[in-house]
Every structure is written in structure tokens, then in C-alpha cells.
CSV table of N, CA, C and O in Angstrom, one decimal:
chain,number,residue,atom,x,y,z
T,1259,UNK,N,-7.4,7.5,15.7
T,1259,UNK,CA,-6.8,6.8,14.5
T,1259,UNK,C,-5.4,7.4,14.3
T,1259,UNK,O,-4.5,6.5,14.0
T,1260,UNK,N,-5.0,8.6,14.4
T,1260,UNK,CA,-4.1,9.4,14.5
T,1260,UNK,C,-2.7,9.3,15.5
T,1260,UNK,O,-1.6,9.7,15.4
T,1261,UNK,N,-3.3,8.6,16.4
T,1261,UNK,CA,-2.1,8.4,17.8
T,1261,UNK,C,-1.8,6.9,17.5
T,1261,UNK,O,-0.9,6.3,18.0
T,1262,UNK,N,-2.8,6.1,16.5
T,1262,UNK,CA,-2.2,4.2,16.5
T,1262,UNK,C,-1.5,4.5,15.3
T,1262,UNK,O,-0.5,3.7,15.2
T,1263,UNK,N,-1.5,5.3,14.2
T,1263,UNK,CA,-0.9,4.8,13.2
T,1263,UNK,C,0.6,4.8,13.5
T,1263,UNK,O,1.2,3.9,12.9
T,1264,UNK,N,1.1,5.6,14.1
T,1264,UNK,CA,2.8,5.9,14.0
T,1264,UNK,C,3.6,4.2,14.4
T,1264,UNK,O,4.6,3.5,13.9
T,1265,UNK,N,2.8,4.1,15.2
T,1265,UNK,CA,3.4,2.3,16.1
T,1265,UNK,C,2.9,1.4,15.1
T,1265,UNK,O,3.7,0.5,15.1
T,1266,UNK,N,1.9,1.2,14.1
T,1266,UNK,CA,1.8,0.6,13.3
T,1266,UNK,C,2.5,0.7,11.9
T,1266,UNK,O,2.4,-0.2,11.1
T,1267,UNK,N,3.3,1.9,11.4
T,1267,UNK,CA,3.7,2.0,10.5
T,1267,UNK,C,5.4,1.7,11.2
T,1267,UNK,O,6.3,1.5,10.5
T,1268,UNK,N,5.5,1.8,12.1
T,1268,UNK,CA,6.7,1.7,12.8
T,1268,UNK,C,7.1,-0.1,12.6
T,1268,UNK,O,8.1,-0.6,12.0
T,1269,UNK,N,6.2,-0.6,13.2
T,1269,UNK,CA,6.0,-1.7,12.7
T,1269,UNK,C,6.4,-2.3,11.9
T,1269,UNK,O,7.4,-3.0,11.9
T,1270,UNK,N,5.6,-1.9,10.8
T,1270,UNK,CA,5.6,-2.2,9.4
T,1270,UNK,C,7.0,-2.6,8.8
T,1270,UNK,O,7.5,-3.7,8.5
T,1271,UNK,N,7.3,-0.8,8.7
T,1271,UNK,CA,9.0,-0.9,8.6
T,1271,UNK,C,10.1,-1.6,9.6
T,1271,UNK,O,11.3,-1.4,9.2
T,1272,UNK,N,9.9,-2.2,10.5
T,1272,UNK,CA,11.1,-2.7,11.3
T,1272,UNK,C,10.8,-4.6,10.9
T,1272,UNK,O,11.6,-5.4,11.3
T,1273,UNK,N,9.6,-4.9,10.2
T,1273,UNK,CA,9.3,-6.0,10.3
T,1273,UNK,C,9.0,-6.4,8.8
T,1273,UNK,O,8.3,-7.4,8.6
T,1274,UNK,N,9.5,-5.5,7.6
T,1274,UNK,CA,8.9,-5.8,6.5
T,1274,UNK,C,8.8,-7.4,5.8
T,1274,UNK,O,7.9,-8.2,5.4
T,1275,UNK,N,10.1,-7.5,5.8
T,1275,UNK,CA,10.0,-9.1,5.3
T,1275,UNK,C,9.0,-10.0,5.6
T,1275,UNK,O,8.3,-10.5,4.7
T,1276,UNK,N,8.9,-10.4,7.5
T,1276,UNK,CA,8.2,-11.3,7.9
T,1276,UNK,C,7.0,-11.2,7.8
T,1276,UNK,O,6.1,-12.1,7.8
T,1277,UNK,N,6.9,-9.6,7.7
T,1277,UNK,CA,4.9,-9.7,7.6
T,1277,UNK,C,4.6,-9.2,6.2
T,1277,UNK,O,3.5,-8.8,5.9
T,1278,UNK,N,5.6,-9.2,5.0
T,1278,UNK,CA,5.4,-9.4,3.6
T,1278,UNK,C,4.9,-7.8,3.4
T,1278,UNK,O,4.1,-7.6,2.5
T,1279,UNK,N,5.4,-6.7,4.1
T,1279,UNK,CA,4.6,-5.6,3.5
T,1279,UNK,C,6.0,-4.8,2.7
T,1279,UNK,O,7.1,-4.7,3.3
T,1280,UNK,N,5.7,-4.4,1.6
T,1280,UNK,CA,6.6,-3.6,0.7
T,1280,UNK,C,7.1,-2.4,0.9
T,1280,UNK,O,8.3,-2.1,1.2
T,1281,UNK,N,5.7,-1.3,0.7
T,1281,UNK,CA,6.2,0.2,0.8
T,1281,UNK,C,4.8,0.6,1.2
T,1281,UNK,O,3.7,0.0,1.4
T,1282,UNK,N,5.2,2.2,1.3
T,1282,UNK,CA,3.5,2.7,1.7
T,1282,UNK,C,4.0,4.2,0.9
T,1282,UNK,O,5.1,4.6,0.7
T,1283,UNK,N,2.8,4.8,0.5
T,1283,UNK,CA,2.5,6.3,0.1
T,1283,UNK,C,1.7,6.9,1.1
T,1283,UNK,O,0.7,6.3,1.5
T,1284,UNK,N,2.0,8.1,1.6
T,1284,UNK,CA,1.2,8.7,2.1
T,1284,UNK,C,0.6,10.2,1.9
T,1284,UNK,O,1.5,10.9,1.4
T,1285,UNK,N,-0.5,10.7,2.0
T,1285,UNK,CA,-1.2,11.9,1.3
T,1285,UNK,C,-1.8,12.6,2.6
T,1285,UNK,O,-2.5,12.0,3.4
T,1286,UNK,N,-1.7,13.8,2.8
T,1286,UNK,CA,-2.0,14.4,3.7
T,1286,UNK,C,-3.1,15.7,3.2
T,1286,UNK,O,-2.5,16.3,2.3
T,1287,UNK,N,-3.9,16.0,3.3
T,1287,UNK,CA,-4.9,17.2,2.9
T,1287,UNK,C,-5.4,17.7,4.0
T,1287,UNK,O,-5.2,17.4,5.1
T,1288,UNK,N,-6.2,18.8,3.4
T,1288,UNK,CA,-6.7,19.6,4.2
T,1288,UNK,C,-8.3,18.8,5.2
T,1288,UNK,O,-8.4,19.2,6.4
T,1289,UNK,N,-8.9,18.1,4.7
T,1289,UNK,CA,-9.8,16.9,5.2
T,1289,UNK,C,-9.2,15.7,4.9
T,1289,UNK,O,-9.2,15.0,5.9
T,1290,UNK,N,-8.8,15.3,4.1
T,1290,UNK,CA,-8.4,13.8,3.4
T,1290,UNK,C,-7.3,13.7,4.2
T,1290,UNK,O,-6.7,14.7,4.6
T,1291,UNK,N,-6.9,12.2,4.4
T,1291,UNK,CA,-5.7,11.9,4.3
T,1291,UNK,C,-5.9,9.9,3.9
T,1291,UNK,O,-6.7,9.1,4.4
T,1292,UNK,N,-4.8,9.8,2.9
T,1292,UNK,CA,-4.6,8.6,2.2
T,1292,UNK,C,-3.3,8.1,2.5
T,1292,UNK,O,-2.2,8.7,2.5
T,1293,UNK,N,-3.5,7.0,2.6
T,1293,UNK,CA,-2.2,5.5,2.5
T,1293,UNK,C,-2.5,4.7,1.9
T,1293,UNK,O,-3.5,3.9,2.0
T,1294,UNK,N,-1.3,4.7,0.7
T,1294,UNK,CA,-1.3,3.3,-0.2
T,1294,UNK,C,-0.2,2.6,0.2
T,1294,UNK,O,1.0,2.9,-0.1
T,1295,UNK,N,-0.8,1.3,1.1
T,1295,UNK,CA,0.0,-0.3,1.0
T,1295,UNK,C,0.0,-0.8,0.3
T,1295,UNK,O,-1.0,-1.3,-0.1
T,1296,UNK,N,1.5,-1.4,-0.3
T,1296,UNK,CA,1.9,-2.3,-1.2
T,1296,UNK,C,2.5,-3.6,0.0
T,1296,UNK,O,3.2,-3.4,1.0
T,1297,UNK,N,1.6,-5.2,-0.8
T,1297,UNK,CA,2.0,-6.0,0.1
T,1297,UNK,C,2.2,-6.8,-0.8
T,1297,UNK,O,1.5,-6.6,-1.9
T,1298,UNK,N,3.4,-8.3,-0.6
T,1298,UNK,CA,3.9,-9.2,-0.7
T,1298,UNK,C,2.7,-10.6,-1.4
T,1298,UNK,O,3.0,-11.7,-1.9
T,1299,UNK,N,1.5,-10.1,-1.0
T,1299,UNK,CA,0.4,-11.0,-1.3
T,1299,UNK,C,-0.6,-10.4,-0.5
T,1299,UNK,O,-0.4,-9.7,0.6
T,1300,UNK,N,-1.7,-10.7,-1.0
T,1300,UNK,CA,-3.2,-10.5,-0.3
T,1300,UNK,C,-3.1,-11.0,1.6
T,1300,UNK,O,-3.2,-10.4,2.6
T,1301,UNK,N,-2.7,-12.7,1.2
T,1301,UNK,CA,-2.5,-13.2,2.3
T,1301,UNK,C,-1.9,-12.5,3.6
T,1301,UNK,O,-2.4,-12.4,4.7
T,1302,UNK,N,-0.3,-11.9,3.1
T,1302,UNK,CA,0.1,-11.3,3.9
T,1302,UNK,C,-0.5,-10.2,4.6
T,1302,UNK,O,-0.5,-10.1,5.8
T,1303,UNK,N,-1.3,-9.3,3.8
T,1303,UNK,CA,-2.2,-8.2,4.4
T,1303,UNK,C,-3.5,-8.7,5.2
T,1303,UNK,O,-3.8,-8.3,6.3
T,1304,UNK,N,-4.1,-9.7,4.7
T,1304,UNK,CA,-5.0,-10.2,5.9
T,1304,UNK,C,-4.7,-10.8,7.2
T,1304,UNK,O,-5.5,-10.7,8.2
T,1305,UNK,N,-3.5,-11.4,7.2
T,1305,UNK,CA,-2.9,-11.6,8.3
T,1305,UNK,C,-2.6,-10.3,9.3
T,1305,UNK,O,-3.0,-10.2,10.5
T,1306,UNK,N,-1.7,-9.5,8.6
T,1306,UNK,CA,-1.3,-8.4,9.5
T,1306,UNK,C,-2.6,-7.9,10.0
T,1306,UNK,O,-2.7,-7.7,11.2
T,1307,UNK,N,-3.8,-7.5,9.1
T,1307,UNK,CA,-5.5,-6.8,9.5
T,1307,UNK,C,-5.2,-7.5,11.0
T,1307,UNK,O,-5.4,-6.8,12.0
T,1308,UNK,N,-4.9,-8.9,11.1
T,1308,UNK,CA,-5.9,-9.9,12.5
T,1308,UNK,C,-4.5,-9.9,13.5
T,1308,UNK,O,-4.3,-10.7,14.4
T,1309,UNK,N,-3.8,-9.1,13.2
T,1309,UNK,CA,-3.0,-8.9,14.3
T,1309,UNK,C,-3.1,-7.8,15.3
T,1309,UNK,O,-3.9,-6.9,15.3
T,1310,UNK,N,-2.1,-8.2,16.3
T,1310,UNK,CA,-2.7,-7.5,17.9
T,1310,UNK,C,-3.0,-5.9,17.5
T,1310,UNK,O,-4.1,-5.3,17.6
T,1311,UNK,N,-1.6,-5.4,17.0
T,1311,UNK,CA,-1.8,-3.8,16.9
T,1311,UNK,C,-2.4,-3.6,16.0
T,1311,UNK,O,-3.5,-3.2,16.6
T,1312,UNK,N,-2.7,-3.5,15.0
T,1312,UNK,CA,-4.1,-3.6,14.0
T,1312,UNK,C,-5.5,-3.9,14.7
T,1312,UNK,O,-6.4,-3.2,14.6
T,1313,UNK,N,-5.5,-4.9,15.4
T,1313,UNK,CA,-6.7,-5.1,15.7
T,1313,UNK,C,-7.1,-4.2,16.6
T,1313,UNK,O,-8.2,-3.7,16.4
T,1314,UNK,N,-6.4,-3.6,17.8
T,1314,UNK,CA,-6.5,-3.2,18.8
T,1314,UNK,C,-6.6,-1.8,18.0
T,1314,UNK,O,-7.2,-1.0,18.8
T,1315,UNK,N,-6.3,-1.3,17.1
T,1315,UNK,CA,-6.0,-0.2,17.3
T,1315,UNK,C,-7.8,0.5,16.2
T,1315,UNK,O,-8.3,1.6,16.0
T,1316,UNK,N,-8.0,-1.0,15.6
T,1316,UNK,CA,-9.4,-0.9,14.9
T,1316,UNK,C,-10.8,-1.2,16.0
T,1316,UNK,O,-12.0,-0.9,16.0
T,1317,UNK,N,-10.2,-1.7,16.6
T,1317,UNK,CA,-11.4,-1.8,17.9
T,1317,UNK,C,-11.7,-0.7,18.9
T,1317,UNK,O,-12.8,-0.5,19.5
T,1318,UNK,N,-10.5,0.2,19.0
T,1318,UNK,CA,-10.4,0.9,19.8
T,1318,UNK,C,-10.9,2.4,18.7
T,1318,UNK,O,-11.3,3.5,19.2
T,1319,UNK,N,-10.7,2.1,17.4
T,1319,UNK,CA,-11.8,3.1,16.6
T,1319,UNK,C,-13.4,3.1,16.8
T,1319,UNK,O,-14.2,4.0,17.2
T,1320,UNK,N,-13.7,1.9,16.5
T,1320,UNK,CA,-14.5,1.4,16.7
T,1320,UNK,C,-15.1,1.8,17.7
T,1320,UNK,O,-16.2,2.4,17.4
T,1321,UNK,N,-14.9,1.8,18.8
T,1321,UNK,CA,-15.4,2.0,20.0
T,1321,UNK,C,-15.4,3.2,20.2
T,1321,UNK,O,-16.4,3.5,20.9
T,1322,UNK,N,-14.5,4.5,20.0
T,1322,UNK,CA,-14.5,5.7,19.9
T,1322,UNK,C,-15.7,6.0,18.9
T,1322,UNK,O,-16.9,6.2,19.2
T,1323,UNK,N,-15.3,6.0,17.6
T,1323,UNK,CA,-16.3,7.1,16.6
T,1323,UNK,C,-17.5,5.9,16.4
T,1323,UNK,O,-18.5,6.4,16.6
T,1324,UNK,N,-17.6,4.6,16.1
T,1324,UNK,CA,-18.5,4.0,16.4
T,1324,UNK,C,-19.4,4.3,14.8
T,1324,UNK,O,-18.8,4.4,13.8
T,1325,UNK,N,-20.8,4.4,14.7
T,1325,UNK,CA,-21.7,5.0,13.7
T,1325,UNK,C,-21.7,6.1,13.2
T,1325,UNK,O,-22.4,6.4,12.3
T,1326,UNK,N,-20.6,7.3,14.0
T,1326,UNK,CA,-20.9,8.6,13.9
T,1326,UNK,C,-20.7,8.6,13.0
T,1326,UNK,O,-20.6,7.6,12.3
T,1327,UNK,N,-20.3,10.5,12.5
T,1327,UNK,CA,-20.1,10.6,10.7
T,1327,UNK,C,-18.5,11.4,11.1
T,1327,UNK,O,-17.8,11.8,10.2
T,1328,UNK,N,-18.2,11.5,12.2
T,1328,UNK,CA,-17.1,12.5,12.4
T,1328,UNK,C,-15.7,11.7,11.8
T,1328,UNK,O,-14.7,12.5,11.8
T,1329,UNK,N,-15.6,10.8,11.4
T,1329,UNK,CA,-14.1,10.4,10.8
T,1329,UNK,C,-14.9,8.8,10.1
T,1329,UNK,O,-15.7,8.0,10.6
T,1330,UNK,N,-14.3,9.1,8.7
T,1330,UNK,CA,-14.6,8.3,7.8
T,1330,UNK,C,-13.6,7.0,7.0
T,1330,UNK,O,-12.7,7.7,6.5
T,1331,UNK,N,-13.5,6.3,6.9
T,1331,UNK,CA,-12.8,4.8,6.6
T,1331,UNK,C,-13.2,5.1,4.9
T,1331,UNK,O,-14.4,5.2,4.7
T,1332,UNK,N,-12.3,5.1,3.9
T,1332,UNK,CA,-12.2,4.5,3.0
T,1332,UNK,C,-11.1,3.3,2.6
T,1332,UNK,O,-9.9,3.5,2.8
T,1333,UNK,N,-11.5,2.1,2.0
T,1333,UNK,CA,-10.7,1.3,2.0
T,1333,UNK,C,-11.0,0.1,0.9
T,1333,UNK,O,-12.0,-0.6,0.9
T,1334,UNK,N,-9.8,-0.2,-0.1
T,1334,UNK,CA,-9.6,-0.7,-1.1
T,1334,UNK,C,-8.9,-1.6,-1.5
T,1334,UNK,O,-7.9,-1.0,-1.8
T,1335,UNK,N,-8.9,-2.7,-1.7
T,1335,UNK,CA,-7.6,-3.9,-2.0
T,1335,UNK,C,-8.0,-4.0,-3.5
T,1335,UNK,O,-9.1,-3.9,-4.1
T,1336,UNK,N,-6.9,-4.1,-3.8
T,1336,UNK,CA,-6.8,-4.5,-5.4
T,1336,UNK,C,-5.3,-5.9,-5.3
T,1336,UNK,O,-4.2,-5.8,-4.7
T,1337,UNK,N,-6.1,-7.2,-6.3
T,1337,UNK,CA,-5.0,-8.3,-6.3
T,1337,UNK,C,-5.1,-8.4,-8.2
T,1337,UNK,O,-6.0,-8.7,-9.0
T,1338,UNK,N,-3.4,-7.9,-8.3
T,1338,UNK,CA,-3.5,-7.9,-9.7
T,1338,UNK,C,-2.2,-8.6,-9.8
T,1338,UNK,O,-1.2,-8.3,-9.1
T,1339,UNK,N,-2.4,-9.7,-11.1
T,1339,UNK,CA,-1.2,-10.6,-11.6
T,1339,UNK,C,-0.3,-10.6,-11.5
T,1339,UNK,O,-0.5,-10.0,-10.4
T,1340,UNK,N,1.0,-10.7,-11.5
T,1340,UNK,CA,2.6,-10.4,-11.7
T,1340,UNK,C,2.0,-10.5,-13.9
T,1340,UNK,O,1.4,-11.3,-14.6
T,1341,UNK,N,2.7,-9.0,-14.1
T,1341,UNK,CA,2.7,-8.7,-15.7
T,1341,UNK,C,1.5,-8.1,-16.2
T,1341,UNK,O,1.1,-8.1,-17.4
T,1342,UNK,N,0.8,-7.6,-15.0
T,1342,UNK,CA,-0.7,-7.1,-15.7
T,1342,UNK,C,-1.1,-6.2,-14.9
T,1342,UNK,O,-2.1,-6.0,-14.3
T,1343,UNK,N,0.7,-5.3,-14.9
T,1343,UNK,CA,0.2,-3.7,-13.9
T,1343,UNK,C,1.6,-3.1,-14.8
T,1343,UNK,O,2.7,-3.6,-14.9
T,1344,UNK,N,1.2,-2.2,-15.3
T,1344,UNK,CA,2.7,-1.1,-15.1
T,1344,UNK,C,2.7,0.3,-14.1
T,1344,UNK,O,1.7,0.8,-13.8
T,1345,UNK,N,3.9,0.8,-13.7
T,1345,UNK,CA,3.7,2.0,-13.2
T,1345,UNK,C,4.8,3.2,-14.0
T,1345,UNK,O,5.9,3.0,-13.5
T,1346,UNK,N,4.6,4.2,-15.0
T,1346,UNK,CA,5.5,4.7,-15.4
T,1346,UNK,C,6.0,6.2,-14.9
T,1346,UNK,O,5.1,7.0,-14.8
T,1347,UNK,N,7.3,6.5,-14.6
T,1347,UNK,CA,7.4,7.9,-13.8
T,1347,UNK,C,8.5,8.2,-15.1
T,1347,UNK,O,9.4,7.6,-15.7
T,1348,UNK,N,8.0,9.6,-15.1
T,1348,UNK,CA,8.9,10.4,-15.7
T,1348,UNK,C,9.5,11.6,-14.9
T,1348,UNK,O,8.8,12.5,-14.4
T,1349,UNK,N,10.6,11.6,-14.9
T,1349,UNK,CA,11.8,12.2,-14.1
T,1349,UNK,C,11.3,12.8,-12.7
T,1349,UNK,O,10.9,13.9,-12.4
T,1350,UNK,N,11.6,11.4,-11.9
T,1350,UNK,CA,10.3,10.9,-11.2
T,1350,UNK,C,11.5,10.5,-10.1
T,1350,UNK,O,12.3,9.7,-10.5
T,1351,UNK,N,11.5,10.9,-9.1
T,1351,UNK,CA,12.3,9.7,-7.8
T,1351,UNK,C,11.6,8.3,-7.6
T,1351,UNK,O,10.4,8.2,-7.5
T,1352,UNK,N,12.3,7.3,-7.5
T,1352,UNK,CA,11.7,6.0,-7.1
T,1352,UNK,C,10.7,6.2,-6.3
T,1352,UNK,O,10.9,6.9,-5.2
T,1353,UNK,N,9.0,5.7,-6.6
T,1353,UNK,CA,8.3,6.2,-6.0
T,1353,UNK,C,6.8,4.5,-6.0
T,1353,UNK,O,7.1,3.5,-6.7
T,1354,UNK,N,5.6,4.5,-5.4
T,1354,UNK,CA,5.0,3.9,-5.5
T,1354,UNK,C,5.2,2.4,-5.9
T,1354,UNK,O,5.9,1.6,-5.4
T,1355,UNK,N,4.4,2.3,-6.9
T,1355,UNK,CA,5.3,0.3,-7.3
T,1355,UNK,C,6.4,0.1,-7.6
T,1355,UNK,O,6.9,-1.0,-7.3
T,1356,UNK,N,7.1,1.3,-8.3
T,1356,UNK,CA,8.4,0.9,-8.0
T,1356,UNK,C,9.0,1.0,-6.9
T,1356,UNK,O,10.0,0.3,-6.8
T,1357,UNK,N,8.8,1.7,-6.0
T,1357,UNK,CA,9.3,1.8,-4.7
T,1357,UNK,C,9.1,0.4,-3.8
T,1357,UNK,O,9.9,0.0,-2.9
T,1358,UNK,N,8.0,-0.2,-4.3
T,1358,UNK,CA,7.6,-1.1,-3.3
T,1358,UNK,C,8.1,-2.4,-4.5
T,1358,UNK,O,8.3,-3.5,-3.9
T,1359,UNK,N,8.3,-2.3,-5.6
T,1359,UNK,CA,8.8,-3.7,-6.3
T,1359,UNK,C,10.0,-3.9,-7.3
T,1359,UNK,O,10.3,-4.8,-8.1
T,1360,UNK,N,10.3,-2.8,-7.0
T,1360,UNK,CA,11.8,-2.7,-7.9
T,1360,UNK,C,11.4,-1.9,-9.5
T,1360,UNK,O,10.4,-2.2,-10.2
T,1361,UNK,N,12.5,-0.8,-9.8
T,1361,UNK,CA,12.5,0.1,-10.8
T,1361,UNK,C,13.0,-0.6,-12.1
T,1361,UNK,O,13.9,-1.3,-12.1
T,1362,UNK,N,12.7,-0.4,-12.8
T,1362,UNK,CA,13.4,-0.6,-14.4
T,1362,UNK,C,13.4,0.1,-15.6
T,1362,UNK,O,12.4,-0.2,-16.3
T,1363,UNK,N,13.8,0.6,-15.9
T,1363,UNK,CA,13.6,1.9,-17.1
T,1363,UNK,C,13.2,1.2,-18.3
T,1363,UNK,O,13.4,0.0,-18.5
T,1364,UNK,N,12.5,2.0,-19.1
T,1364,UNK,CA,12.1,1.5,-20.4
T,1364,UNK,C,12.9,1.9,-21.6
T,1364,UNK,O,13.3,3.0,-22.0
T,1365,UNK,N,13.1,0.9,-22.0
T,1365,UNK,CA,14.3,0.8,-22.9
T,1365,UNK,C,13.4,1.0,-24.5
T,1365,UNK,O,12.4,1.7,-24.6
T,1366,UNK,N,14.2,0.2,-25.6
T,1366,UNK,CA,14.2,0.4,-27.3
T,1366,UNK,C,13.0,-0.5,-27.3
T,1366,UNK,O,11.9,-0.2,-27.6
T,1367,UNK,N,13.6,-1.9,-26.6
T,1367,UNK,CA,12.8,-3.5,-26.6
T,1367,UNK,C,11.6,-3.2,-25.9
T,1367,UNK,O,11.0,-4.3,-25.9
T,1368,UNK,N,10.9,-2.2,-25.1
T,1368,UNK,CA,9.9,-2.1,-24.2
T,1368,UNK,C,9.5,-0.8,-24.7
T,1368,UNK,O,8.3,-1.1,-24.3
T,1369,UNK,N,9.3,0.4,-25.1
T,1369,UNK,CA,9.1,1.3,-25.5
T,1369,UNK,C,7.5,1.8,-25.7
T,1369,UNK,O,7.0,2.9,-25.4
T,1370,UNK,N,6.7,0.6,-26.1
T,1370,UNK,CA,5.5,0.6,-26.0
T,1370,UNK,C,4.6,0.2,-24.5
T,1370,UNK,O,5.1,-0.3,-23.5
T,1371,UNK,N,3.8,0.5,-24.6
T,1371,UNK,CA,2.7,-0.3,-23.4
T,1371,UNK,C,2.7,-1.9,-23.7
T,1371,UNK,O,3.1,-2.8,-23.0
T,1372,UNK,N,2.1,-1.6,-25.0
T,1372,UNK,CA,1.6,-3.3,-25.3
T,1372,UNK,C,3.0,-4.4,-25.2
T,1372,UNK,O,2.9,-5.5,-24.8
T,1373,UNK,N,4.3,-3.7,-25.5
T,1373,UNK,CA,5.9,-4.7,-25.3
T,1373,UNK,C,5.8,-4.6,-24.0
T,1373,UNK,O,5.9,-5.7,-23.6
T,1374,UNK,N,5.7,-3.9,-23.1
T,1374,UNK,CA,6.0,-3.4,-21.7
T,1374,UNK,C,5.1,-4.7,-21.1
T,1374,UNK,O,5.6,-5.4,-20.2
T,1375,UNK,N,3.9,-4.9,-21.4
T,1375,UNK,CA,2.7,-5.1,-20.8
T,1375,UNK,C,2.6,-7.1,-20.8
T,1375,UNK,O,2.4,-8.1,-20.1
T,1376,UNK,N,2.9,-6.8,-22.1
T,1376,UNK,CA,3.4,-8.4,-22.8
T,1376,UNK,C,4.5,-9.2,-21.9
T,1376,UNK,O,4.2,-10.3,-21.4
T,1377,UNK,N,6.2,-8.5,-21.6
T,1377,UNK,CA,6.8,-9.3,-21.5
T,1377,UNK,C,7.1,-8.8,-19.8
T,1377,UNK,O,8.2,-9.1,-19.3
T,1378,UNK,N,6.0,-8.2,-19.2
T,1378,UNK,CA,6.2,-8.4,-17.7
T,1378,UNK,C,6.4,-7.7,-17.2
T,1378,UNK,O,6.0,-7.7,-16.1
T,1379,UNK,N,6.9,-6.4,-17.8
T,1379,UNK,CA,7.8,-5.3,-17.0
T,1379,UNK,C,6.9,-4.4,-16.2
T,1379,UNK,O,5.8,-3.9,-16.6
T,1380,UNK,N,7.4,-4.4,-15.2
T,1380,UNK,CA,6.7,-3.3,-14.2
T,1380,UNK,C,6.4,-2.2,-14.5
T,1380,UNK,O,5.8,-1.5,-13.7
């Protein structure tokens, strides 16, 4: 799993537009390790799943660790509205949804969740 991701995230970034993917977070631990993909639409992410290097590179898991318990797959999609997510950072570098969908500070007019939440703002 470890030797396909670089070419697939390589990917990613040289082709974002056409295959609709945004940004990614990555988390590295002592056992764990996590990536959050931000995509352009659901659609776009299922598409890229059924493509060559994706597929190849889940088949060729597959066929390695197979039923074992030695490396574990956690995996999660979430499809949520345009105006029915916020992400707020405080003294924060552009990071996560905003990273992947554009920043905007909270002003006087947005100040709350419920104004924030109401008129769209990320």
C-alpha cells in the first residue's frame, strides 16, 4: 500500500482539475496512518476509485494482505450540501476545507454559527 500511494497522489496533484480532486490531509502515527480527500463531487471520486492506478494498486492489495489482519482499510465518504458544512481555524495556516475550497474570514455579518451556517459561508 505504501510503495502505490506516492504515484497515485502524484497523480492526483498533476491532474486535479480533470479528475475533480481538491486537496488531501495527511496523518502519519505510530500504527495509524490517515488521508482526508476533498473531491469536486462524489461522482468525481468514484470515477477516479475505477481507474487504472487505483484499481491496480487495490487489487494488488488485495492479493497481497487478502483476509489477513496485518494491514487494515478504514474508509469513509461523507456527501454534504454546499452551506451545510463550516470549517473554522484559528490562527491557523490555510488548511483542510479551506485548503481544498477557498478561505474566508469571519467577519461582524457572520460572527455567529447560525449567520455563518445560514448564508453559506464555508
Amino acid at each position: 500500500m505504501f510503495t502505490a500511494m506516492p504515484g497515485m497522489i502524484r497523480e492526483l496533484y498533476e491532474n486535479q482539475e480533470e479528475l475533480g480532486f481538491l486537496s488531501m490531509e495527511n496523518y502519519f502515527g505510530l500504527r495509524t496512518t490517515v488521508m482526508i480527500t476533498y473531491w469536486r463531487s462524489k461522482e468525481d471520486l468514484l470515477a477516479y476509485s475505477r481507474g487504472q492506478k487505483h484499481l491496480t494498486a487495490w487489487k494488488n492489495f488485495n492479493r497481497k494482505i487478502g483476509d489477513t489482519n496485518a494491514v487494515g482499510v478504514y474508509h469513509e465518504t461523507y456527501v454534504v450540501p454546499q452551506g451545510y458544512y463550516e470549517a473554522i481555524y484559528g490562527n491557523m495556516p490555510v488548511y483542510g476545507l479551506a485548503k481544498a475550497s477557498g478561505h474566508m474570514p469571519v467577519t461582524a455579518e457572520v460572527r455567529t454559527a447560525k449567520k455563518r451556517l445560514r448564508t453559506g459561508v464555508k
